PDB file of N, CA and C in Angstrom:
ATOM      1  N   UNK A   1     -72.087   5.383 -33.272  1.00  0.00           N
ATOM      2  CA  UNK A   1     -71.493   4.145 -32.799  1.00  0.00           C
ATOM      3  C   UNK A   1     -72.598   3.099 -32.635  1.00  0.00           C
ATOM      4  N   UNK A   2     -72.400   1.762 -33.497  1.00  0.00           N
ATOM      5  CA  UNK A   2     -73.391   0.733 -33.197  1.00  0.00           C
ATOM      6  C   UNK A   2     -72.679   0.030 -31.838  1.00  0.00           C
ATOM      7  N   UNK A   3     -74.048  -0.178 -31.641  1.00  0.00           N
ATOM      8  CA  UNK A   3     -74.175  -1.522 -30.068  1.00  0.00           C
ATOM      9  C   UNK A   3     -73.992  -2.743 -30.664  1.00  0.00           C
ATOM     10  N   UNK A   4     -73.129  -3.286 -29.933  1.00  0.00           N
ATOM     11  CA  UNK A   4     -73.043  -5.053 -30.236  1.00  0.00           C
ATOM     12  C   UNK A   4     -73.846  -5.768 -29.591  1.00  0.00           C
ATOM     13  N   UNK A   5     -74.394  -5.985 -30.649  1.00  0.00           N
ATOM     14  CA  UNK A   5     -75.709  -6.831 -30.045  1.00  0.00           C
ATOM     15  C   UNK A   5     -75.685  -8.726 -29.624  1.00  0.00           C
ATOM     16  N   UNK A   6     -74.051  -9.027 -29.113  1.00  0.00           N
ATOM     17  CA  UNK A   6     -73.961  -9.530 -28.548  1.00  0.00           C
ATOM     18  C   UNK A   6     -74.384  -9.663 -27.315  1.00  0.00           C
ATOM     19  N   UNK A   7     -74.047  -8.383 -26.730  1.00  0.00           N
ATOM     20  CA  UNK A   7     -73.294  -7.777 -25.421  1.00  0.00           C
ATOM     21  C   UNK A   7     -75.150  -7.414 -24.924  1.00  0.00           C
ATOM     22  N   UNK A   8     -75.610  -7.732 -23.999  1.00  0.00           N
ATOM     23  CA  UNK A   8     -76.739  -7.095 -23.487  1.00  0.00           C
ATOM     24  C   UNK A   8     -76.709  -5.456 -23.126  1.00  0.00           C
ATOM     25  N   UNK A   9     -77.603  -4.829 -23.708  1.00  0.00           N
ATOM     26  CA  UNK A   9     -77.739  -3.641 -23.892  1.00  0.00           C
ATOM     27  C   UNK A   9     -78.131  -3.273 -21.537  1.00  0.00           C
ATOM     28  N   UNK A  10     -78.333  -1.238 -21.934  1.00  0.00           N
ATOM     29  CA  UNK A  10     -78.751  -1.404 -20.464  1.00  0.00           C
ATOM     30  C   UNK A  10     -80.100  -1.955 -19.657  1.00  0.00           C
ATOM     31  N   UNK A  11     -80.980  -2.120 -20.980  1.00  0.00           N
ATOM     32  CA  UNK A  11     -82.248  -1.905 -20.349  1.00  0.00           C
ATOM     33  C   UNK A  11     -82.269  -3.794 -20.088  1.00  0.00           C
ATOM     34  N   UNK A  12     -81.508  -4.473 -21.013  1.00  0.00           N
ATOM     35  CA  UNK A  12     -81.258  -5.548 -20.800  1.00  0.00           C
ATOM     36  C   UNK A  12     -81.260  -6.088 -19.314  1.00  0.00           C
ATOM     37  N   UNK A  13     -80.052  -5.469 -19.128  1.00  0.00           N
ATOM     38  CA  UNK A  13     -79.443  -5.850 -18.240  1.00  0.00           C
ATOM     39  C   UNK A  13     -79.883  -5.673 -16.573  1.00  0.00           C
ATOM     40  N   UNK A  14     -80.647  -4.668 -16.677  1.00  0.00           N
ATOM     41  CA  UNK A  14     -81.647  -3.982 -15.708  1.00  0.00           C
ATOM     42  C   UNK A  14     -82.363  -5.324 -15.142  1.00  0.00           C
ATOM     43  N   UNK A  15     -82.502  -5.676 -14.017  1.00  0.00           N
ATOM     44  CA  UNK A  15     -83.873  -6.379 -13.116  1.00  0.00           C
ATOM     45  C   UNK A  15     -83.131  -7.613 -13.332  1.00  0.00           C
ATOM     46  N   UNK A  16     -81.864  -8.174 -13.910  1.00  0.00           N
ATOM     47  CA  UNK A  16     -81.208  -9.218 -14.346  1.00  0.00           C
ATOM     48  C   UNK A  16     -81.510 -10.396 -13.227  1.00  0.00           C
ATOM     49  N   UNK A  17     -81.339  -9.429 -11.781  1.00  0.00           N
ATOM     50  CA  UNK A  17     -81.200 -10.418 -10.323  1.00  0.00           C
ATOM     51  C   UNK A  17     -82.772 -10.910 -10.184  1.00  0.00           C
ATOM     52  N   UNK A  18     -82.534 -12.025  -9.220  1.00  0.00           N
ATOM     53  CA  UNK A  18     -83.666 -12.952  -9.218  1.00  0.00           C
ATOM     54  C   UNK A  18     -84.876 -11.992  -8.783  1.00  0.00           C
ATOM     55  N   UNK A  19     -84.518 -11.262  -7.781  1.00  0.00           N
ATOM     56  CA  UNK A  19     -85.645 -10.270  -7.182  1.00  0.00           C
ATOM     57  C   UNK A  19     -86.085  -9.158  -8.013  1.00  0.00           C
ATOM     58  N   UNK A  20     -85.457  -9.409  -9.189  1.00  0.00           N
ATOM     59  CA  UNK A  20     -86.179  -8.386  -9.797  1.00  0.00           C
ATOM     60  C   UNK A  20     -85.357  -6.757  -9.918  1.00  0.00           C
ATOM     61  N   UNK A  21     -84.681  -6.659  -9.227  1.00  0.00           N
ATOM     62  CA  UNK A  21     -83.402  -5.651  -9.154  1.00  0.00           C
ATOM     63  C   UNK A  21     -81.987  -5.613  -9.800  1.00  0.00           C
ATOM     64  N   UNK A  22     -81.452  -5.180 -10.075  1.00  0.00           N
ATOM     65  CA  UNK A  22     -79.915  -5.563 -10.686  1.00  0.00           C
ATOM     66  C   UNK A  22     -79.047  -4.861  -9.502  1.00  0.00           C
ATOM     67  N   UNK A  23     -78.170  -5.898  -8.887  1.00  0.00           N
ATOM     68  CA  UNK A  23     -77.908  -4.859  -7.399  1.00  0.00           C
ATOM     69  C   UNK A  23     -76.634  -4.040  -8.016  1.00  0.00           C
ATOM     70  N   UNK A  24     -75.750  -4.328  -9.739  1.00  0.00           N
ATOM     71  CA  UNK A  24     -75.146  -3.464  -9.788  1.00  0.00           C
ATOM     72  C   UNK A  24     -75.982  -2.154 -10.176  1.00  0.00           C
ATOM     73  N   UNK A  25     -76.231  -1.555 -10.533  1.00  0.00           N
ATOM     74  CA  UNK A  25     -77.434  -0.685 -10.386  1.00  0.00           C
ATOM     75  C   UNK A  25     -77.144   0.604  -9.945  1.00  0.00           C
ATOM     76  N   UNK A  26     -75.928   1.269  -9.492  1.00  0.00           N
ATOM     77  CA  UNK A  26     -76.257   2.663  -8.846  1.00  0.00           C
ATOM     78  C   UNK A  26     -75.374   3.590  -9.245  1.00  0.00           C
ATOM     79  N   UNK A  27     -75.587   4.507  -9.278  1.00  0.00           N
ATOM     80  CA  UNK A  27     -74.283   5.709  -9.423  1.00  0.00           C
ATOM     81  C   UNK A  27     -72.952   5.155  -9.670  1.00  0.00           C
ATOM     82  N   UNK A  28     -72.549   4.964  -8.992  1.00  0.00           N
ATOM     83  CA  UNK A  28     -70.639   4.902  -8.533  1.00  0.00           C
ATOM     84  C   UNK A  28     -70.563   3.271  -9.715  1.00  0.00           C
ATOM     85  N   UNK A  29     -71.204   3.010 -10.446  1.00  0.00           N
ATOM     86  CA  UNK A  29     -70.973   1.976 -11.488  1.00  0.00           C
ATOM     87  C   UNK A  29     -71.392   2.445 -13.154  1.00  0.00           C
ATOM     88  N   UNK A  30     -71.589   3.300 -12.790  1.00  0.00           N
ATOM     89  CA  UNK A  30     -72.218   4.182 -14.270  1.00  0.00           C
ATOM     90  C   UNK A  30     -71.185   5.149 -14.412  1.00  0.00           C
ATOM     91  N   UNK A  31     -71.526   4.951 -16.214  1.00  0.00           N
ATOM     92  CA  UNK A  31     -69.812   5.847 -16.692  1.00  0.00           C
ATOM     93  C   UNK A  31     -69.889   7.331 -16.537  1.00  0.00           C
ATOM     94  N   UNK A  32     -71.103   7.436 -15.970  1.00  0.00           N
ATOM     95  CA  UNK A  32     -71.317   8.804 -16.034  1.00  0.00           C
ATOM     96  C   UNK A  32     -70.834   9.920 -14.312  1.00  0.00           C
ATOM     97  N   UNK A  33     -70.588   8.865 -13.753  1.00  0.00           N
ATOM     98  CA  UNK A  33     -70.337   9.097 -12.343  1.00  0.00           C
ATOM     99  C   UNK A  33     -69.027   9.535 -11.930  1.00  0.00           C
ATOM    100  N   UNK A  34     -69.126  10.793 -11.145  1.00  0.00           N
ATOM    101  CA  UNK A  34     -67.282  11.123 -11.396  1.00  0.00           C
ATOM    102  C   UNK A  34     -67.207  11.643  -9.661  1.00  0.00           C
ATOM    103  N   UNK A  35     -66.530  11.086  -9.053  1.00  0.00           N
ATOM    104  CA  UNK A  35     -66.249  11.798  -7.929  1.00  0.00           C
ATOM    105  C   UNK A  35     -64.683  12.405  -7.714  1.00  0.00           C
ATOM    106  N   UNK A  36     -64.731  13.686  -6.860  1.00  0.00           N
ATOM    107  CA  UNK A  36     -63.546  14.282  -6.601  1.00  0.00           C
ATOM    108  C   UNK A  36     -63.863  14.862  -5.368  1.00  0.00           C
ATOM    109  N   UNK A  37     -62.810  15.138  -4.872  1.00  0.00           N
ATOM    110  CA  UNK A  37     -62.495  16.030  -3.279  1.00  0.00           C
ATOM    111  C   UNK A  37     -62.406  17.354  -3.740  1.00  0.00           C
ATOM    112  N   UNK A  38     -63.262  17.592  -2.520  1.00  0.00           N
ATOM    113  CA  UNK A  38     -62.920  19.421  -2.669  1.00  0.00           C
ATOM    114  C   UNK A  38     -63.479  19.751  -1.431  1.00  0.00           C
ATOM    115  N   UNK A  39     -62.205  20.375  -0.850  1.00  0.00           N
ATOM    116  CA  UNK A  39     -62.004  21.393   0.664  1.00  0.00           C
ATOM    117  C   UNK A  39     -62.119  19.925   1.415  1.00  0.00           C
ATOM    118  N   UNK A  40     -61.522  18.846   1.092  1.00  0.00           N
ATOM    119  CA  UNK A  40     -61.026  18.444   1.797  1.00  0.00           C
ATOM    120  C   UNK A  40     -62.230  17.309   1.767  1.00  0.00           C
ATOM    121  N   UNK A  41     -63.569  17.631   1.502  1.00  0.00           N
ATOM    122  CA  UNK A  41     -64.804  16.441   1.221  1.00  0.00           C
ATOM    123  C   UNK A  41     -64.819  15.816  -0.247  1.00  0.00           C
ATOM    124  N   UNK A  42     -65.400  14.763  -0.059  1.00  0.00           N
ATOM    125  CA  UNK A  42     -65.730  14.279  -1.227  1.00  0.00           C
ATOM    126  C   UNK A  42     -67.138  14.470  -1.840  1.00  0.00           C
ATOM    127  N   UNK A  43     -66.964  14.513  -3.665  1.00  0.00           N
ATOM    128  CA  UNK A  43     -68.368  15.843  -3.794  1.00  0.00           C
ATOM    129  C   UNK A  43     -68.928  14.632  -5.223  1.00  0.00           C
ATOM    130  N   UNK A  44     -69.820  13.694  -5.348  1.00  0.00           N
ATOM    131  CA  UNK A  44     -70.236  13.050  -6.015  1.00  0.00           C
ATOM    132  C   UNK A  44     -71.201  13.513  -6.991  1.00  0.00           C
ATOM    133  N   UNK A  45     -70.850  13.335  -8.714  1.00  0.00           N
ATOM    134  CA  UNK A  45     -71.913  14.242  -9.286  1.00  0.00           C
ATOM    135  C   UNK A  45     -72.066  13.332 -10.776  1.00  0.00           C
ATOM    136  N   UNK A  46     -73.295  13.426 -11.349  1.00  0.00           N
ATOM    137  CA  UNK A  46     -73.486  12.576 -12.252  1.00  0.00           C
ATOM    138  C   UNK A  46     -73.695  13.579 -13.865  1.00  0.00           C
ATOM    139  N   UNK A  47     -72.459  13.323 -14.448  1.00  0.00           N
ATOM    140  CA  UNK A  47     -71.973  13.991 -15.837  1.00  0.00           C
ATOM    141  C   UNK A  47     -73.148  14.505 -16.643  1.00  0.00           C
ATOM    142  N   UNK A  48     -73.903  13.131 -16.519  1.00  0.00           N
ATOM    143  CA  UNK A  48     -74.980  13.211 -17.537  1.00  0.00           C
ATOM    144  C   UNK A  48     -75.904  14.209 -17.195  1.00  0.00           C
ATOM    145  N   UNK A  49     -76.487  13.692 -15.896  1.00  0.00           N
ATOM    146  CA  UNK A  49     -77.585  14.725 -15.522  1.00  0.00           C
ATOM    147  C   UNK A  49     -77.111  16.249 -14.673  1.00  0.00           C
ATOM    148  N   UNK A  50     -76.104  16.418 -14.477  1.00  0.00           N
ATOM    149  CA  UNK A  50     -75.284  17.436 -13.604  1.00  0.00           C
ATOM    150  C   UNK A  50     -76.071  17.936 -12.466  1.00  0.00           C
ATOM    151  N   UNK A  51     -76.514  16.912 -12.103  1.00  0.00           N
ATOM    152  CA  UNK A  51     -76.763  16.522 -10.395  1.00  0.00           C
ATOM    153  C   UNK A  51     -75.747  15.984  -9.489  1.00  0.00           C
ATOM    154  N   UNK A  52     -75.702  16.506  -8.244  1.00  0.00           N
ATOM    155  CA  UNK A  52     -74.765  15.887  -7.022  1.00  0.00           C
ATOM    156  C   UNK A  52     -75.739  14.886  -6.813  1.00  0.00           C
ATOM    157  N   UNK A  53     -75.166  13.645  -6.738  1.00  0.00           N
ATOM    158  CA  UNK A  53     -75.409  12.412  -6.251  1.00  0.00           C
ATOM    159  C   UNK A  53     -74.808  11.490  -5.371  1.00  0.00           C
ATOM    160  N   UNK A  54     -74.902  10.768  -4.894  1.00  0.00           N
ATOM    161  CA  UNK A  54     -74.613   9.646  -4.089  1.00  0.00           C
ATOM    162  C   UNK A  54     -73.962   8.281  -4.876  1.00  0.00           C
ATOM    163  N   UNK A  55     -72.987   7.748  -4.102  1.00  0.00           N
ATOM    164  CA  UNK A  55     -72.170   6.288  -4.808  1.00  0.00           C
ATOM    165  C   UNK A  55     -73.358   5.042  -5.115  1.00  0.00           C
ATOM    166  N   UNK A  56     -74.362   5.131  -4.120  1.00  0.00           N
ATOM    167  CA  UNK A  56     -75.406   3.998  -3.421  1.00  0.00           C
ATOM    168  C   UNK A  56     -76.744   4.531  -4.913  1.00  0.00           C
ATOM    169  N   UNK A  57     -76.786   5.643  -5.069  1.00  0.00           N
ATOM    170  CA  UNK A  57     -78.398   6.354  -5.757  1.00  0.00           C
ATOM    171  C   UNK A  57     -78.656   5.424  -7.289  1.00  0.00           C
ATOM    172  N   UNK A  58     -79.648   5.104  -7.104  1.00  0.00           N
ATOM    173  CA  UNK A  58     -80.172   4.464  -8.709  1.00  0.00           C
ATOM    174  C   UNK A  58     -80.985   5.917  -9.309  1.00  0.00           C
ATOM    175  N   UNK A  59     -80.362   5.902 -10.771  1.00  0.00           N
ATOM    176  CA  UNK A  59     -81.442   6.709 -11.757  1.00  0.00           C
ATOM    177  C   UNK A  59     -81.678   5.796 -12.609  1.00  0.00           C
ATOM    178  N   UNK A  60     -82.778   6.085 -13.352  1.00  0.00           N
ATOM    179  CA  UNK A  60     -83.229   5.062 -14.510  1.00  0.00           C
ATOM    180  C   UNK A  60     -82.541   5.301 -16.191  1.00  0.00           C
ATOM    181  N   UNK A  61     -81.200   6.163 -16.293  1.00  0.00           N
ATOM    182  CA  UNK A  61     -80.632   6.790 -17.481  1.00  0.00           C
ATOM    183  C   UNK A  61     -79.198   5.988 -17.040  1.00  0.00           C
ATOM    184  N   UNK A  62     -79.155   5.268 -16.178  1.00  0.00           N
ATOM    185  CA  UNK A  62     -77.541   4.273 -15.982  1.00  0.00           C
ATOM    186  C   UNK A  62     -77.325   3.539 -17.360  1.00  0.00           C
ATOM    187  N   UNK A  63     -75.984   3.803 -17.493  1.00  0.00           N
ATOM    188  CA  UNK A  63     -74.877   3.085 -17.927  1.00  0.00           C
ATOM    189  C   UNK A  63     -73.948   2.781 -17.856  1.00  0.00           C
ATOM    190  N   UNK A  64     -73.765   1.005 -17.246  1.00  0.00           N
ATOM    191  CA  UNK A  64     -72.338   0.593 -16.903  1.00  0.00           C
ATOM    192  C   UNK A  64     -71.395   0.879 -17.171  1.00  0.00           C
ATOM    193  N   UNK A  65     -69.889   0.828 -16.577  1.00  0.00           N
ATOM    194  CA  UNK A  65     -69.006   0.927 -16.981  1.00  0.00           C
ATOM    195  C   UNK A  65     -68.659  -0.431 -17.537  1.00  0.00           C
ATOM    196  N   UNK A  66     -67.620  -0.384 -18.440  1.00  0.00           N
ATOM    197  CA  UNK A  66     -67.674  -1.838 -19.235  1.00  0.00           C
ATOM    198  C   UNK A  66     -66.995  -3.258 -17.903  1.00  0.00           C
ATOM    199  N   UNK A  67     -65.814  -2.523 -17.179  1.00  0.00           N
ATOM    200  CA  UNK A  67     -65.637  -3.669 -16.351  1.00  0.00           C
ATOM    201  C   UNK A  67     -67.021  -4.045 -15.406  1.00  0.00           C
ATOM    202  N   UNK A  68     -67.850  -3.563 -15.168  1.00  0.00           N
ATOM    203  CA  UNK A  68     -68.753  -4.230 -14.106  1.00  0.00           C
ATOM    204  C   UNK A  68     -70.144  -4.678 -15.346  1.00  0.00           C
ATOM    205  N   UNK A  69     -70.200  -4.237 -16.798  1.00  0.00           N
ATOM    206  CA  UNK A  69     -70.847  -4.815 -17.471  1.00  0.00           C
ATOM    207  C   UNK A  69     -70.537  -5.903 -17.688  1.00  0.00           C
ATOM    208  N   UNK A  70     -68.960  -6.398 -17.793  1.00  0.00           N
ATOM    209  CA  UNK A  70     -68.077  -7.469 -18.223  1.00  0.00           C
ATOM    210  C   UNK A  70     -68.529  -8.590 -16.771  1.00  0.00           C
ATOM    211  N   UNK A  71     -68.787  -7.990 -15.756  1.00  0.00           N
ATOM    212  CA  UNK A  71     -69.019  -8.658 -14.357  1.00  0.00           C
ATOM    213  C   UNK A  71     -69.883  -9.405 -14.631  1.00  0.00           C
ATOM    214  N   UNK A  72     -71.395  -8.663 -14.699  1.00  0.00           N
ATOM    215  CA  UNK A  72     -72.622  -8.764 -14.506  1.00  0.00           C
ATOM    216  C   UNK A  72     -72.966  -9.632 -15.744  1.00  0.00           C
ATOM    217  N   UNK A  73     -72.185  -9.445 -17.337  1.00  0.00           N
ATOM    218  CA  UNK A  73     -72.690 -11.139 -17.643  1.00  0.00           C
ATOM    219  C   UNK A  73     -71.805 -12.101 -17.522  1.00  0.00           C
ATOM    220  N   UNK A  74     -70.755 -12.047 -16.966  1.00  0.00           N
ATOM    221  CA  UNK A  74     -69.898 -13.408 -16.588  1.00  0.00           C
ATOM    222  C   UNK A  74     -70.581 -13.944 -15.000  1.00  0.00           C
ATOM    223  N   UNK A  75     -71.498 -12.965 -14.432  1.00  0.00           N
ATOM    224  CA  UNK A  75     -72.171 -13.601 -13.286  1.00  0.00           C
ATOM    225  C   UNK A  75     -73.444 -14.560 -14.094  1.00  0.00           C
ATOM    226  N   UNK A  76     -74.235 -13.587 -14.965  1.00  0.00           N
ATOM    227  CA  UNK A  76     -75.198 -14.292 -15.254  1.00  0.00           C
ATOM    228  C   UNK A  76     -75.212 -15.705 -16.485  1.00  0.00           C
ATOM    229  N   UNK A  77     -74.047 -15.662 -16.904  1.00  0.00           N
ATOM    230  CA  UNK A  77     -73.593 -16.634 -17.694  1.00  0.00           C
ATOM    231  C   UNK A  77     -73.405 -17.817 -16.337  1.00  0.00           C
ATOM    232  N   UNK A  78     -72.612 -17.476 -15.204  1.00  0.00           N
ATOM    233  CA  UNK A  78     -72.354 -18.575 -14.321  1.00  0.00           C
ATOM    234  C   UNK A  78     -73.964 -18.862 -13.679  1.00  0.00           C
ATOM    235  N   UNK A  79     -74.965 -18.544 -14.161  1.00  0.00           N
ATOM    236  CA  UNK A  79     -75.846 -17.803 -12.842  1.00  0.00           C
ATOM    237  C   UNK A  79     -76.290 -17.553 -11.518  1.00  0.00           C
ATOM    238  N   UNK A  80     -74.907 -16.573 -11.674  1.00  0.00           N
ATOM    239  CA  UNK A  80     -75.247 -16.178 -10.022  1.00  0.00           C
ATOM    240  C   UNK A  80     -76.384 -14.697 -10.162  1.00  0.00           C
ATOM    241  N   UNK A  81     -75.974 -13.960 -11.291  1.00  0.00           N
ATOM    242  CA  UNK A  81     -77.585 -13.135 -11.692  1.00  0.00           C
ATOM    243  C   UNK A  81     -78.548 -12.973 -11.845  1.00  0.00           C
TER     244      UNK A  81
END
């Protein structure tokens, strides 16, 4: 599958914010992030790396999901990014 090289890629998109950070950036926004309940807790784990993780945790192997990619350049098009 080619990348549209319209569309800013991830590494692009990375550090986008003024400080140097991209605050979408963490787990629970990456397609790889899947949470479910079990025994009654909720058990956060990342597909790719099949680590339990956190909603809040940055790894450096993120990839957006397309609605908050779709976010993050309609922010930086307005620039609020």
């Amino acid at each position: 599958m080619e990348r549209n090289k319209d569309v800013p890629g991830e590494k692009d998109l990375i550090g986008m914010a003024a400080n140097g950070k991209n605050p979408y950036h963490v787990c629970a926004s990456c397609i790889h992030f899947e949470a479910s309940k079990v025994n009654g807790h909720m058990k956060y784990q990342c597909k790719r790396l099949g680590y339990e993780t956190k909603p809040d945790y940055v790894f450096n192997c993120w990839t957006p999901k397309k609605q908050v990619e779709d976010l993050m350049i309609k922010r930086s098009e307005e620039g609020e990014l």
